[in-house]
Coordinates of C-alpha atoms and ligand atoms in Angstrom, one line a residue:
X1 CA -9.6 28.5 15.4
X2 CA -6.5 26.6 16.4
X3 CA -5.3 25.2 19.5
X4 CA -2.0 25.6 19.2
X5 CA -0.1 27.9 21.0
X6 CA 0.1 31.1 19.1
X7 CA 3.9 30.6 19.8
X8 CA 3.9 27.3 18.1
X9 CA 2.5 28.8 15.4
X10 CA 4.9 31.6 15.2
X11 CA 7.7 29.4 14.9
X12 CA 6.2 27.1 12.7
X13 CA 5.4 30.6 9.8
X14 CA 9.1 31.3 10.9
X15 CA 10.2 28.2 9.3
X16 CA 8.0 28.0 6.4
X17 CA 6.7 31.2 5.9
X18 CA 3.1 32.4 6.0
X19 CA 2.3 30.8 3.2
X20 CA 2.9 27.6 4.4
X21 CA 0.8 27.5 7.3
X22 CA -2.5 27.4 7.4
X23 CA -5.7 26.7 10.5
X24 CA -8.2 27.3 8.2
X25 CA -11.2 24.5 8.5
X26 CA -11.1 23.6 5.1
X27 CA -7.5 23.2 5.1
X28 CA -7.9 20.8 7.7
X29 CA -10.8 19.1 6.9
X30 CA -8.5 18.2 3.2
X31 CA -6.1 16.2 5.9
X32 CA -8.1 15.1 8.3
X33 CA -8.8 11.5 7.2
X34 CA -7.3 8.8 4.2
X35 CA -9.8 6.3 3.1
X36 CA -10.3 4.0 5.8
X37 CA -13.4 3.1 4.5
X38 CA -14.6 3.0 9.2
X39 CA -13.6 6.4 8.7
X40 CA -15.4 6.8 5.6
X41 CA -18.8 5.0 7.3
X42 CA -18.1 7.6 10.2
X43 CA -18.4 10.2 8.5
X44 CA -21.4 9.1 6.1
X45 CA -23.3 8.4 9.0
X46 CA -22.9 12.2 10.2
X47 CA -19.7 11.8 12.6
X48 CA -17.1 14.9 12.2
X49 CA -13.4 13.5 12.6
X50 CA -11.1 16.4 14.3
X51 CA -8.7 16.6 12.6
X52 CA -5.5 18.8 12.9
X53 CA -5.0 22.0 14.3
X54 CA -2.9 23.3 11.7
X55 CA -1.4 22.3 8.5
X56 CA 1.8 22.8 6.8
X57 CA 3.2 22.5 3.7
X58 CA 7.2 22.6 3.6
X59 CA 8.9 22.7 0.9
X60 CA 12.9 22.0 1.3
X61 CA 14.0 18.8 4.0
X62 CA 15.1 21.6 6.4
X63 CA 12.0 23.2 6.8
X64 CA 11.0 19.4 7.5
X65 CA 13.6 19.3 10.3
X66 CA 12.5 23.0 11.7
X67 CA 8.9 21.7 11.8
X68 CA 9.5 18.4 14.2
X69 CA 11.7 19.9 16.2
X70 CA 9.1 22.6 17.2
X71 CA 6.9 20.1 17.4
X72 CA 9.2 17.8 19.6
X73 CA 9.6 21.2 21.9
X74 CA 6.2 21.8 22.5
X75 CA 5.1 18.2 22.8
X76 CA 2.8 18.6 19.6
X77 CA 1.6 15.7 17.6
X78 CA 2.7 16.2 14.1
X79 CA 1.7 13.3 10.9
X80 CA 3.3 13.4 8.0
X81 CA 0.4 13.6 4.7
X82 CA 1.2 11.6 1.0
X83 CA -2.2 11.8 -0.5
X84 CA -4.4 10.5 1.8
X85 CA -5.3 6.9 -0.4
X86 CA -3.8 5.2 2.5
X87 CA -6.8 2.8 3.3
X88 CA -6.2 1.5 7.2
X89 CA -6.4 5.0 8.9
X90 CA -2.8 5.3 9.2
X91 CA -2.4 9.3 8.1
X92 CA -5.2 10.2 10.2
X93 CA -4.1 12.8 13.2
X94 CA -6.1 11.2 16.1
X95 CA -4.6 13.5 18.5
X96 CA -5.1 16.6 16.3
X97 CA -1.8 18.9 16.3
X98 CA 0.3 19.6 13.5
X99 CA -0.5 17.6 9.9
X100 CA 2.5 18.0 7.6
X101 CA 1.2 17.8 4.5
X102 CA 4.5 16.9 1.6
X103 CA 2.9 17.2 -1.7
X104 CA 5.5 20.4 -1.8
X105 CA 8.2 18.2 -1.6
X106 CA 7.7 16.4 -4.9
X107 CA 11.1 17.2 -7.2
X108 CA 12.7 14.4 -8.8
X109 CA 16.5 15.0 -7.7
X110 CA 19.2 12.7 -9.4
X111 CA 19.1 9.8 -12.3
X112 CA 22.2 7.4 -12.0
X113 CA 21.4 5.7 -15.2
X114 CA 24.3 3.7 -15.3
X115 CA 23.4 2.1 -11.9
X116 CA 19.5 2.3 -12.1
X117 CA 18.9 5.0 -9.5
X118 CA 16.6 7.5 -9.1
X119 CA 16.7 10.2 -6.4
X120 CA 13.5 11.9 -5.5
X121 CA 11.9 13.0 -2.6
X122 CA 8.6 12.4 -1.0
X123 CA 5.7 13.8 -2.2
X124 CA 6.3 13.2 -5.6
X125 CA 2.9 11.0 -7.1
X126 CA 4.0 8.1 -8.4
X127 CA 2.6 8.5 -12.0
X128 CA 4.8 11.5 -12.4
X129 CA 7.3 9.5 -11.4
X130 CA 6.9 6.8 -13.6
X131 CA 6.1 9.3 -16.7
X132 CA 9.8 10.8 -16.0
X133 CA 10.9 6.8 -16.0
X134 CA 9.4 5.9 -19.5
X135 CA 10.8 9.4 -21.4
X136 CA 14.3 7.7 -20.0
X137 CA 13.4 4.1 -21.4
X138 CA 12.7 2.8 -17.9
X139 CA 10.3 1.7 -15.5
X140 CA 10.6 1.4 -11.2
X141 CA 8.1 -1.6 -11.9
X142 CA 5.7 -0.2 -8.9
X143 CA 2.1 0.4 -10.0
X144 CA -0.5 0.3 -7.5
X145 CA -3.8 0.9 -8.5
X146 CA -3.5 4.0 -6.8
X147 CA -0.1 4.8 -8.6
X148 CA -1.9 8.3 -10.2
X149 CA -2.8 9.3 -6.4
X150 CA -0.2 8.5 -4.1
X151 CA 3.1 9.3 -3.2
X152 CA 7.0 7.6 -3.4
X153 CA 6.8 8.6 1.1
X154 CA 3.4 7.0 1.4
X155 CA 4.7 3.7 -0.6
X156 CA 7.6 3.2 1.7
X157 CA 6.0 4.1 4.9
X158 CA 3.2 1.6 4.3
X159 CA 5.4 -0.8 2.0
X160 CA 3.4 -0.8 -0.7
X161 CA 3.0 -3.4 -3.5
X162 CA 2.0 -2.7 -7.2
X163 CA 0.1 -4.6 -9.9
X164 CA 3.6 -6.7 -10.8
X165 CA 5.6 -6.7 -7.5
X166 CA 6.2 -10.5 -8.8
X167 CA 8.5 -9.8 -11.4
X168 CA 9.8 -6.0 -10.2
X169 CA 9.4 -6.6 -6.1
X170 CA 7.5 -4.8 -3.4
X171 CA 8.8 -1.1 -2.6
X172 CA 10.7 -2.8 0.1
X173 CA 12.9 -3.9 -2.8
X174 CA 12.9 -1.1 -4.9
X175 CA 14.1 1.5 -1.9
X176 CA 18.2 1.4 -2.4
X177 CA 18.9 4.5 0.5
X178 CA 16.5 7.2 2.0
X179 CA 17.0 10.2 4.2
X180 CA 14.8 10.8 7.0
X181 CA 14.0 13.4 10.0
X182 CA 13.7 12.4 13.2
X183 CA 10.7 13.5 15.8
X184 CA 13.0 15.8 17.3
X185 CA 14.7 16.9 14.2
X186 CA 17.5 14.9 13.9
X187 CA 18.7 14.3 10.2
X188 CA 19.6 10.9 9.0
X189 CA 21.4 9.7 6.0
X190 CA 21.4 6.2 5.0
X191 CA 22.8 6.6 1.6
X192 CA 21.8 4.2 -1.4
X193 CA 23.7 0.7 -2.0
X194 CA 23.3 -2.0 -3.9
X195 CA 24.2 -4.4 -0.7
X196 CA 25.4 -3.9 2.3
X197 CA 26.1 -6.1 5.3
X198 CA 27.7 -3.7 8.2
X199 CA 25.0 -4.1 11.1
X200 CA 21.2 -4.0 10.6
X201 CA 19.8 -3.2 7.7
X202 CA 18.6 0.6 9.0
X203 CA 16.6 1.3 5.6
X204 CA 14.3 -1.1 6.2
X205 CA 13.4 0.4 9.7
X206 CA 11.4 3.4 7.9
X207 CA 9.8 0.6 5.7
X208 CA 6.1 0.7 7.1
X209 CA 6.8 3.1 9.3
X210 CA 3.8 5.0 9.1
X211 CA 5.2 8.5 10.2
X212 CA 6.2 6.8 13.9
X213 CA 9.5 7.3 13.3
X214 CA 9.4 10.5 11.5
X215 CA 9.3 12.1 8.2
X216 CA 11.0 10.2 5.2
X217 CA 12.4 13.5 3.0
X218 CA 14.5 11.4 0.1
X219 CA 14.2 8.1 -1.1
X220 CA 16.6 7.1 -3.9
X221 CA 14.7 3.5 -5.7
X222 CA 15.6 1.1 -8.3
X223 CA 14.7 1.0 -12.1
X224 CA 14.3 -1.3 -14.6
X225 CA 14.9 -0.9 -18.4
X226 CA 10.9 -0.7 -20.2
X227 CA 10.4 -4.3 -21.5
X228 CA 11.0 -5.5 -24.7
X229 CA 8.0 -7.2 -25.2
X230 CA 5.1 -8.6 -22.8
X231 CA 3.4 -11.6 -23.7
X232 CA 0.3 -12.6 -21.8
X233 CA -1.5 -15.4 -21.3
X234 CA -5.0 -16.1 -20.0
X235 CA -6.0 -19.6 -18.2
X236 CA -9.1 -21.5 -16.7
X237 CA -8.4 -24.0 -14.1
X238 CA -11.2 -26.0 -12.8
X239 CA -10.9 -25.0 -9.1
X240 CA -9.2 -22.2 -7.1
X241 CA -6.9 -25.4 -5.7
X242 CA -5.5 -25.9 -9.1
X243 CA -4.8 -23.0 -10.3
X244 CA -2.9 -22.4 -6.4
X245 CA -0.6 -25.9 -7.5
X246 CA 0.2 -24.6 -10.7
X247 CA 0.8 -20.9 -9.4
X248 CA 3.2 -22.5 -6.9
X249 CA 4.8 -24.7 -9.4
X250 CA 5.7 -21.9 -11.5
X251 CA 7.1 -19.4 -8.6
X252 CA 8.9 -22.4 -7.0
X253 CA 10.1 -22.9 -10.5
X254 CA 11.9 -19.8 -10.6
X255 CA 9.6 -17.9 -12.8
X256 CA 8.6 -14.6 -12.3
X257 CA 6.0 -13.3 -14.5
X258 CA 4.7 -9.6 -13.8
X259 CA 1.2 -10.1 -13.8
X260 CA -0.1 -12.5 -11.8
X261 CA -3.3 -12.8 -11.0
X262 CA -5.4 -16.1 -9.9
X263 CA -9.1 -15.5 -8.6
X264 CA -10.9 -17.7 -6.7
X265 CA -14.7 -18.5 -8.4
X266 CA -16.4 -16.0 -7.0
X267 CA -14.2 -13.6 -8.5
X268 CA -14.0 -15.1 -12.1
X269 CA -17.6 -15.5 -12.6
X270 CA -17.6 -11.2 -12.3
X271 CA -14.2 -11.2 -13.9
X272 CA -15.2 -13.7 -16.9
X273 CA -18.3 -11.4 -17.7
X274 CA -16.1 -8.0 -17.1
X275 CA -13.1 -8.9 -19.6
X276 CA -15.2 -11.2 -22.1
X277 CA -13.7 -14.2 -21.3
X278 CA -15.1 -17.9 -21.0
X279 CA -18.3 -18.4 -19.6
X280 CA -17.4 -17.7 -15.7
X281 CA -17.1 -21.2 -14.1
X282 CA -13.4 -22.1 -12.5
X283 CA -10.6 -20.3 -11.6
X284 CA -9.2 -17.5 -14.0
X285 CA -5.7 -17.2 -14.6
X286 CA -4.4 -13.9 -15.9
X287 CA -0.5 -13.6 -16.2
X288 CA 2.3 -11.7 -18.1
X289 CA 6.0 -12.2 -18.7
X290 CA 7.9 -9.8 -20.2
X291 CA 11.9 -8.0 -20.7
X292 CA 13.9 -9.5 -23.4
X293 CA 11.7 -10.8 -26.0
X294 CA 13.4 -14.0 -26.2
X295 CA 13.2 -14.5 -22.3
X296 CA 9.5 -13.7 -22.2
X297 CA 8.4 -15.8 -24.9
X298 CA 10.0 -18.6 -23.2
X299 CA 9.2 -18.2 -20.0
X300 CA 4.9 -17.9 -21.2
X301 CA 5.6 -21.0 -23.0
X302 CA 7.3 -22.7 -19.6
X303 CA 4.3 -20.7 -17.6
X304 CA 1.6 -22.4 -20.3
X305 CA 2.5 -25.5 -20.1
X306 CA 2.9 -25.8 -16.1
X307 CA -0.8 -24.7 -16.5
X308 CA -2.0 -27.3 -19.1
X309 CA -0.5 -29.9 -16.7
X310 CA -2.7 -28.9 -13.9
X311 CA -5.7 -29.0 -16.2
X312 CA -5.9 -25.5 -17.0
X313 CA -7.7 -24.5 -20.7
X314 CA -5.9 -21.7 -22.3
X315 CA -8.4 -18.5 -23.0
X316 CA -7.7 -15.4 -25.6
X317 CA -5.0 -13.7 -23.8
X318 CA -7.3 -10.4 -25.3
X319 CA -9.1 -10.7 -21.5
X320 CA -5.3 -9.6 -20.2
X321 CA -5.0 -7.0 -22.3
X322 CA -8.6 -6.2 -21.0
X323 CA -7.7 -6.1 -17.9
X324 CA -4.8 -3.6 -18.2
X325 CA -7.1 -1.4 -20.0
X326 CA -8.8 -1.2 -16.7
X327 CA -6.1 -1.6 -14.1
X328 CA -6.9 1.1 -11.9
X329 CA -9.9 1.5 -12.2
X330 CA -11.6 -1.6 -9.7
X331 CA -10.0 0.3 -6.8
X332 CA -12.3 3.2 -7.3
X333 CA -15.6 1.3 -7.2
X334 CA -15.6 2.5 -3.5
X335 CA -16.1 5.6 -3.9
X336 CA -19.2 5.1 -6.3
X337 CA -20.6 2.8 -3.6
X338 CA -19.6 4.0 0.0
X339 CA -21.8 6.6 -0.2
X340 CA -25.3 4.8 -0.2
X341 CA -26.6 4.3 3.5
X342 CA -25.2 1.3 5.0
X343 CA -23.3 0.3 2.5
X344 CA -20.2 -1.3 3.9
X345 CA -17.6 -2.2 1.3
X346 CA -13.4 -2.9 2.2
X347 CA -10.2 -4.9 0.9
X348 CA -8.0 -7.1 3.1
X349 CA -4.4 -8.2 1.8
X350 CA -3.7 -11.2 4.1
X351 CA -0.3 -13.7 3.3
X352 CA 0.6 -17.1 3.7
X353 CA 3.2 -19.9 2.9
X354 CA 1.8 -22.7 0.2
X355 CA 1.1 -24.6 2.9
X356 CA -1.8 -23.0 4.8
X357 CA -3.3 -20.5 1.7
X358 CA -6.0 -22.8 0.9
X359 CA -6.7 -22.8 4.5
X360 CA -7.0 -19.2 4.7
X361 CA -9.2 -19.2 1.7
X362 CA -11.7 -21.5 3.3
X363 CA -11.8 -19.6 6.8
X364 CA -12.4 -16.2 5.5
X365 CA -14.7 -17.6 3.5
X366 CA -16.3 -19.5 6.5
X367 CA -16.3 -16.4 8.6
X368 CA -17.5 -14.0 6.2
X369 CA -19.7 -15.4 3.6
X370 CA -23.7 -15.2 4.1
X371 CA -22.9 -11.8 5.5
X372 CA -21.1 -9.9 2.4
X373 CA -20.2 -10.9 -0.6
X374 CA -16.6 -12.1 -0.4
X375 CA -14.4 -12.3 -3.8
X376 CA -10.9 -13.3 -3.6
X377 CA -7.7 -13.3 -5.7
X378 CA -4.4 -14.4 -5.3
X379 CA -1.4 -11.9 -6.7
X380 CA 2.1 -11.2 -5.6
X381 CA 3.2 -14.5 -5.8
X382 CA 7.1 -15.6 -4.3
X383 CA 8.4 -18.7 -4.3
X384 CA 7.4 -19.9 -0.3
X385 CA 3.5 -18.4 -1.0
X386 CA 1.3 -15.3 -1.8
X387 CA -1.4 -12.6 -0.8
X388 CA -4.6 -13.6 -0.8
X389 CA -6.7 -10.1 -1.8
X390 CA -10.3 -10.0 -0.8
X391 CA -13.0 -8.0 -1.5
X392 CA -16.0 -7.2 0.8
X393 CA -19.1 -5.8 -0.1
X394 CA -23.2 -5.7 1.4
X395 CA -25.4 -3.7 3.1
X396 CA -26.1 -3.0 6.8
X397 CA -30.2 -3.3 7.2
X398 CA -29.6 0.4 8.9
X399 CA -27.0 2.9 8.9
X400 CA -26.5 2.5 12.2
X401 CA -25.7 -0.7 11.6
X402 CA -22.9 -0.4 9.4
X403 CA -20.1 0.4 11.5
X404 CA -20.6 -2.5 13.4
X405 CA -21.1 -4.6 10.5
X406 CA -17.7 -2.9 9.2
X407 CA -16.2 -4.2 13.0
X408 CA -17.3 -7.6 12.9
X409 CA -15.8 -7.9 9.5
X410 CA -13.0 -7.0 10.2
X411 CA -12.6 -9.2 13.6
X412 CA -13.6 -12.3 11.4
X413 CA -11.1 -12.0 9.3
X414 CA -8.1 -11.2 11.7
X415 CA -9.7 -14.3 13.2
X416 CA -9.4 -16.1 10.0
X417 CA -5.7 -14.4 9.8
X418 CA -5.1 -15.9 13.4
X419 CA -7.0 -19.4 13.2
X420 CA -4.5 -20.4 9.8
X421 CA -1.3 -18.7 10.9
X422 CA -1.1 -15.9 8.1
X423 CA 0.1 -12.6 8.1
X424 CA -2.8 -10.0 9.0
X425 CA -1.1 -7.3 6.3
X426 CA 0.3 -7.7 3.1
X427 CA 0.6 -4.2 1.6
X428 CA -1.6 -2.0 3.0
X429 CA 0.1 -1.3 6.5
X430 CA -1.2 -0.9 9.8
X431 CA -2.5 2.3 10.5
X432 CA -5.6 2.2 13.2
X433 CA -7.3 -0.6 11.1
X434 CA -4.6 -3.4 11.9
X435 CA -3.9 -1.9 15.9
X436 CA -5.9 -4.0 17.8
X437 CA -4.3 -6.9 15.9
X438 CA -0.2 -6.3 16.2
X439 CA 0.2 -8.2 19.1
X440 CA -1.1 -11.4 17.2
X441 CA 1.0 -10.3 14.6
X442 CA 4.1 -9.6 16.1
X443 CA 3.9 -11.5 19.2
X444 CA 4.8 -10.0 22.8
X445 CA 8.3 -9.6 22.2
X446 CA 7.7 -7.7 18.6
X447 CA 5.8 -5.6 19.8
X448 CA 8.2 -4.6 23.0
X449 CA 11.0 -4.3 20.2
X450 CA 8.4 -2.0 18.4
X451 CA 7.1 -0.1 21.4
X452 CA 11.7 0.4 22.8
X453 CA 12.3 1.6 18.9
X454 CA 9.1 3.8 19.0
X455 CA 10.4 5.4 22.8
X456 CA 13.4 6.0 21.5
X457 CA 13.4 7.4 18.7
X458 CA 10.1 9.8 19.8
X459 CA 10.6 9.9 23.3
X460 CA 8.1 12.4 23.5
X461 CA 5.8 10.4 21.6
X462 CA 4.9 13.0 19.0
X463 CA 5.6 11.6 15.8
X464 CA 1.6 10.5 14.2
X465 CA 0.6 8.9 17.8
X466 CA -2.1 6.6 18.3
X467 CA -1.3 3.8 15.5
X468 CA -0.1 0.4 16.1
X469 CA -1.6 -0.2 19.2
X470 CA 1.0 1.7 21.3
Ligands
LIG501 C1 -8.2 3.0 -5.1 C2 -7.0 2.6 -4.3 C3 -6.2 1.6 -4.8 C4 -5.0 1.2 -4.1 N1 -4.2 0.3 -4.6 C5 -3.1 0.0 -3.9 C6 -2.2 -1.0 -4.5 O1 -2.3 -1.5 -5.6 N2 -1.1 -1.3 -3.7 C7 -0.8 -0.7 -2.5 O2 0.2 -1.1 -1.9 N3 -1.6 0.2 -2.0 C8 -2.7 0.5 -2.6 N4 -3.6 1.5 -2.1 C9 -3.3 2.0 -0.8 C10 -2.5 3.4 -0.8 O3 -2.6 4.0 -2.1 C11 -1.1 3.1 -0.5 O4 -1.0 2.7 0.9 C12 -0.1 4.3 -0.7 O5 1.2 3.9 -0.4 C13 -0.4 5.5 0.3 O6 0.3 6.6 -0.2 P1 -0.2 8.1 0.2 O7 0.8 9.0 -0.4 O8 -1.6 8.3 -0.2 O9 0.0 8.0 1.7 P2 -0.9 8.6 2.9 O10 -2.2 7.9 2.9 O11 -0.9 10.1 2.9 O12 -0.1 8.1 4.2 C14 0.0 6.8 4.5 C15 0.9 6.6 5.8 O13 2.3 7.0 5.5 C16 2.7 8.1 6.3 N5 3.5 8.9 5.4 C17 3.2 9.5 4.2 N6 4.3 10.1 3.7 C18 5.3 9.9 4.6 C19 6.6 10.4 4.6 N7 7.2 11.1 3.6 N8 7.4 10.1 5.7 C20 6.8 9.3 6.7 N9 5.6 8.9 6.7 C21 4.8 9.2 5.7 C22 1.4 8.8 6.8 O14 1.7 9.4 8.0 C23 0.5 7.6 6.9 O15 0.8 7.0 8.1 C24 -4.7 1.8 -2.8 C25 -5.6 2.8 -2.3 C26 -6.7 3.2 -3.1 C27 -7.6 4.2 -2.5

């Protein structure tokens, strides 16, 4: 039974037909919640989330349009639905209303091979995305472990980072134009350059955006020929500090291998047994260069030896091809374990300069460790520092316990965030996990820029309300 107003729901079947409407439960259950692991515990521990009222599926940018400006009229939350992987909350419609769900709107529109451009629009999963690239010879570079599950609108609106943002950049690098609609309906155009320099940058304002500014309908991103040829090398420093010196020698450098991947001991001793290589002790290195053969081979060489002079001993780069063999597949260990009673089990993305990394590796640690198990690695490296990616897991003594337990992890580490100066996100947006944490973040002002932007482009505060804090 929905709450809408059956006129609401008239004009809503008026502008996508009958078909694309739908207040059934289990339509609304599918939308209802991402994986926000609280959410997840929630739910486990026999707590329904609401959900929407309703849920529609458009399938052209206009019916977009005719759908938040109904919405706008009859002051009716609407949040805009990828796939749901989004892992802080951020698609979940806390005040009910209208879900619009975009996995209709999923054509790829326009190749500009000549440029590099791709034209596609928003609910198009990223693997068939990148399966369109390869038949053409070329890649976007963006894999996220979640690349087979998630959409080009979810990657932009929680600026998303894949497996070799090193080499090929974050999405926020990758996103040369998009078109977006407004809360109230408004279209907007902001067409795809290579540079520009008249005014602010208003691309980047639908970066992270999280559905609070509306519905992103076309995106238009950058590719990359395939490589010629990857070459990868494998490394075991003595300590996590090491392998950071060398990491930051190499960036600073000016190289810019694709995979990059440095974990802390913790990690390697699981990784060293999972990928067959060395006996677990130090810091594991796992990188890749690739493009023009003669460019890769040359830059692993330059990469190896910055390594061997910070002490590192060179491994069988077979554990690199091991671990692309298995790329995706770490993510998903959540679901296998979420389920058992009071298990609690998240990933935070936190960044830093050079300068205060190893801090933040220490205080997380500090905060956290006795209480979960905490593994750590460090990947999408640039040349002034790096996300640090940890990796919590343990068990509540009850399930009643586990949300808490869930909280208080989460407040340590925003703690250990605040306590080193580092940025509280790195990929995985904001959503509800990060609200209670954007004024740290962003400081008063930020957030009174983010709360003016938000009232005026929503003044009736409709567009996925609830998030950020606001
Ligand atoms: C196993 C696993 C591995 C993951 N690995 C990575 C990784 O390597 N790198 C990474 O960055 N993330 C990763 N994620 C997180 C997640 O996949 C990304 O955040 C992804 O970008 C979300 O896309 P989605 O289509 O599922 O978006 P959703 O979860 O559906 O939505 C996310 C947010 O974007 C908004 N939104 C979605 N589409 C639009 C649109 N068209 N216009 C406006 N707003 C929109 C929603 O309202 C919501 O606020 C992983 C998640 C899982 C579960």
């Amino acid at each position: 039974m929905s709450l809408l107003a059956p006129a609401l729901l008239d004009e809503l079947r008026a502008a996508v037909g009958d078909a694309g409407v739908s207040t059934d439960p289990a339509d609304r259950d599918a939308v209802a919640h991402d994986l926000w692991p609280r959410a997840l515990i929630r739910e486990r521990g026999g707590e329904r989330l609401p959900g929407p009222d309703a849920v529609v599926w458009p399938s052209t940018r206009g019916q977009v349009a005719a759908v938040c400006a109904a919405c706008h009229r009859a002051e009716i939350p609407f949040t805009p639905f990828g796939a749901g992987t989004g892992v802080c909350g951020a698609a979940i419609p806390v005040r009910g209303g209208v879900v619009l769900d975009l996995k209709r709107l999923d054509r790829i529109l326009d190749w500009d091979l000549e440029t590099g451009w791709v034209r596609v629009e928003p609910g198009l999963l990223g693997s068939r995305l990148e399966d369109a690239c390869r038949e053409r010879g070329r890649t976007t570079g963006h894999h996220p472990s979640s690349l087979a599950l998630s959409t080009v609108g979810g990657f932009v609106a929680t600026r998303s980072a894949g497996q070799l943002s090193t080499r090929y950049g974050r999405i926020d690098d990758l996103v040369a134009g998009l078109e977006a609609v407004l809360p109230d309906g408004t279209e907007v155009s902001l067409r795809p350059e290579p540079a520009a320099g008249a005014g602010p940058d208003l691309r980047r304002l639908f970066l992270g955006s999280e559905g609070g500014f509306g519905v992103i309908v076309e995106v238009t991103l950058r590719l990359h020929p395939l490589p010629e040829r990857r070459v990868d090398h494998a490394a075991v420093f003595g300590g996590f500090a090491e392998g950071i010196a060398a990491v930051r020698e190499l960036l600073q450098a000016g190289l810019r291998p694709s995979l990059l991947r440095l974990y802390d001991l913790a990690d390697t001793a699981l990784q060293a047994a999972e990928l067959g290589v060395g006996e677990g002790s130090g810091a594991l290195l796992l990188a890749s260069c690739e493009g023009r053969a003669a460019v890769a081979e040359a830059e692993a060489a330059e990469l190896a030896a910055i390594c061997a002079a910070h002490g590192a001993s060179a491994r069988d780069p077979a554990a690199v091809e091991a671990w692309y063999t298995r790329r995706d597949d770490i993510g998903f260990a959540q679901a296998r374990y979420l389920p058992l009673a009071g298990a609690v089990l998240d990933t935070v993305e936190l960044a830093a300069p050079w300068s205060r990394l190893a801090a933040l590796h220490e205080a997380v640690r500090r905060r956290i460790g006795g209480r979960l198990i905490v593994l750590c690695h460090l990947s999408h490296g640039y040349p002034d520092g790096a996300c640090l990616y940890f990796s919590f897991a343990g068990v509540a003594e009850e399930e009643a316990g586990a949300v808490p337990l869930h909280e208080l992890l989460w407040e340590e580490v925003m703690a250990a965030a605040a306590e080193t100066g580092a940025s509280i996100a790195h990929h995985h947006g904001a959503g509800l996990a990060r609200a209670p944490y954007m004024a740290a973040e962003l400081g008063a002002g930020g957030v009174e820029v983010l709360r003016r932007l938000k009232a005026a482009l929503d003044p009736g505060g409709v567009a996925n309300p609830g998030k950020w804090g606001l």
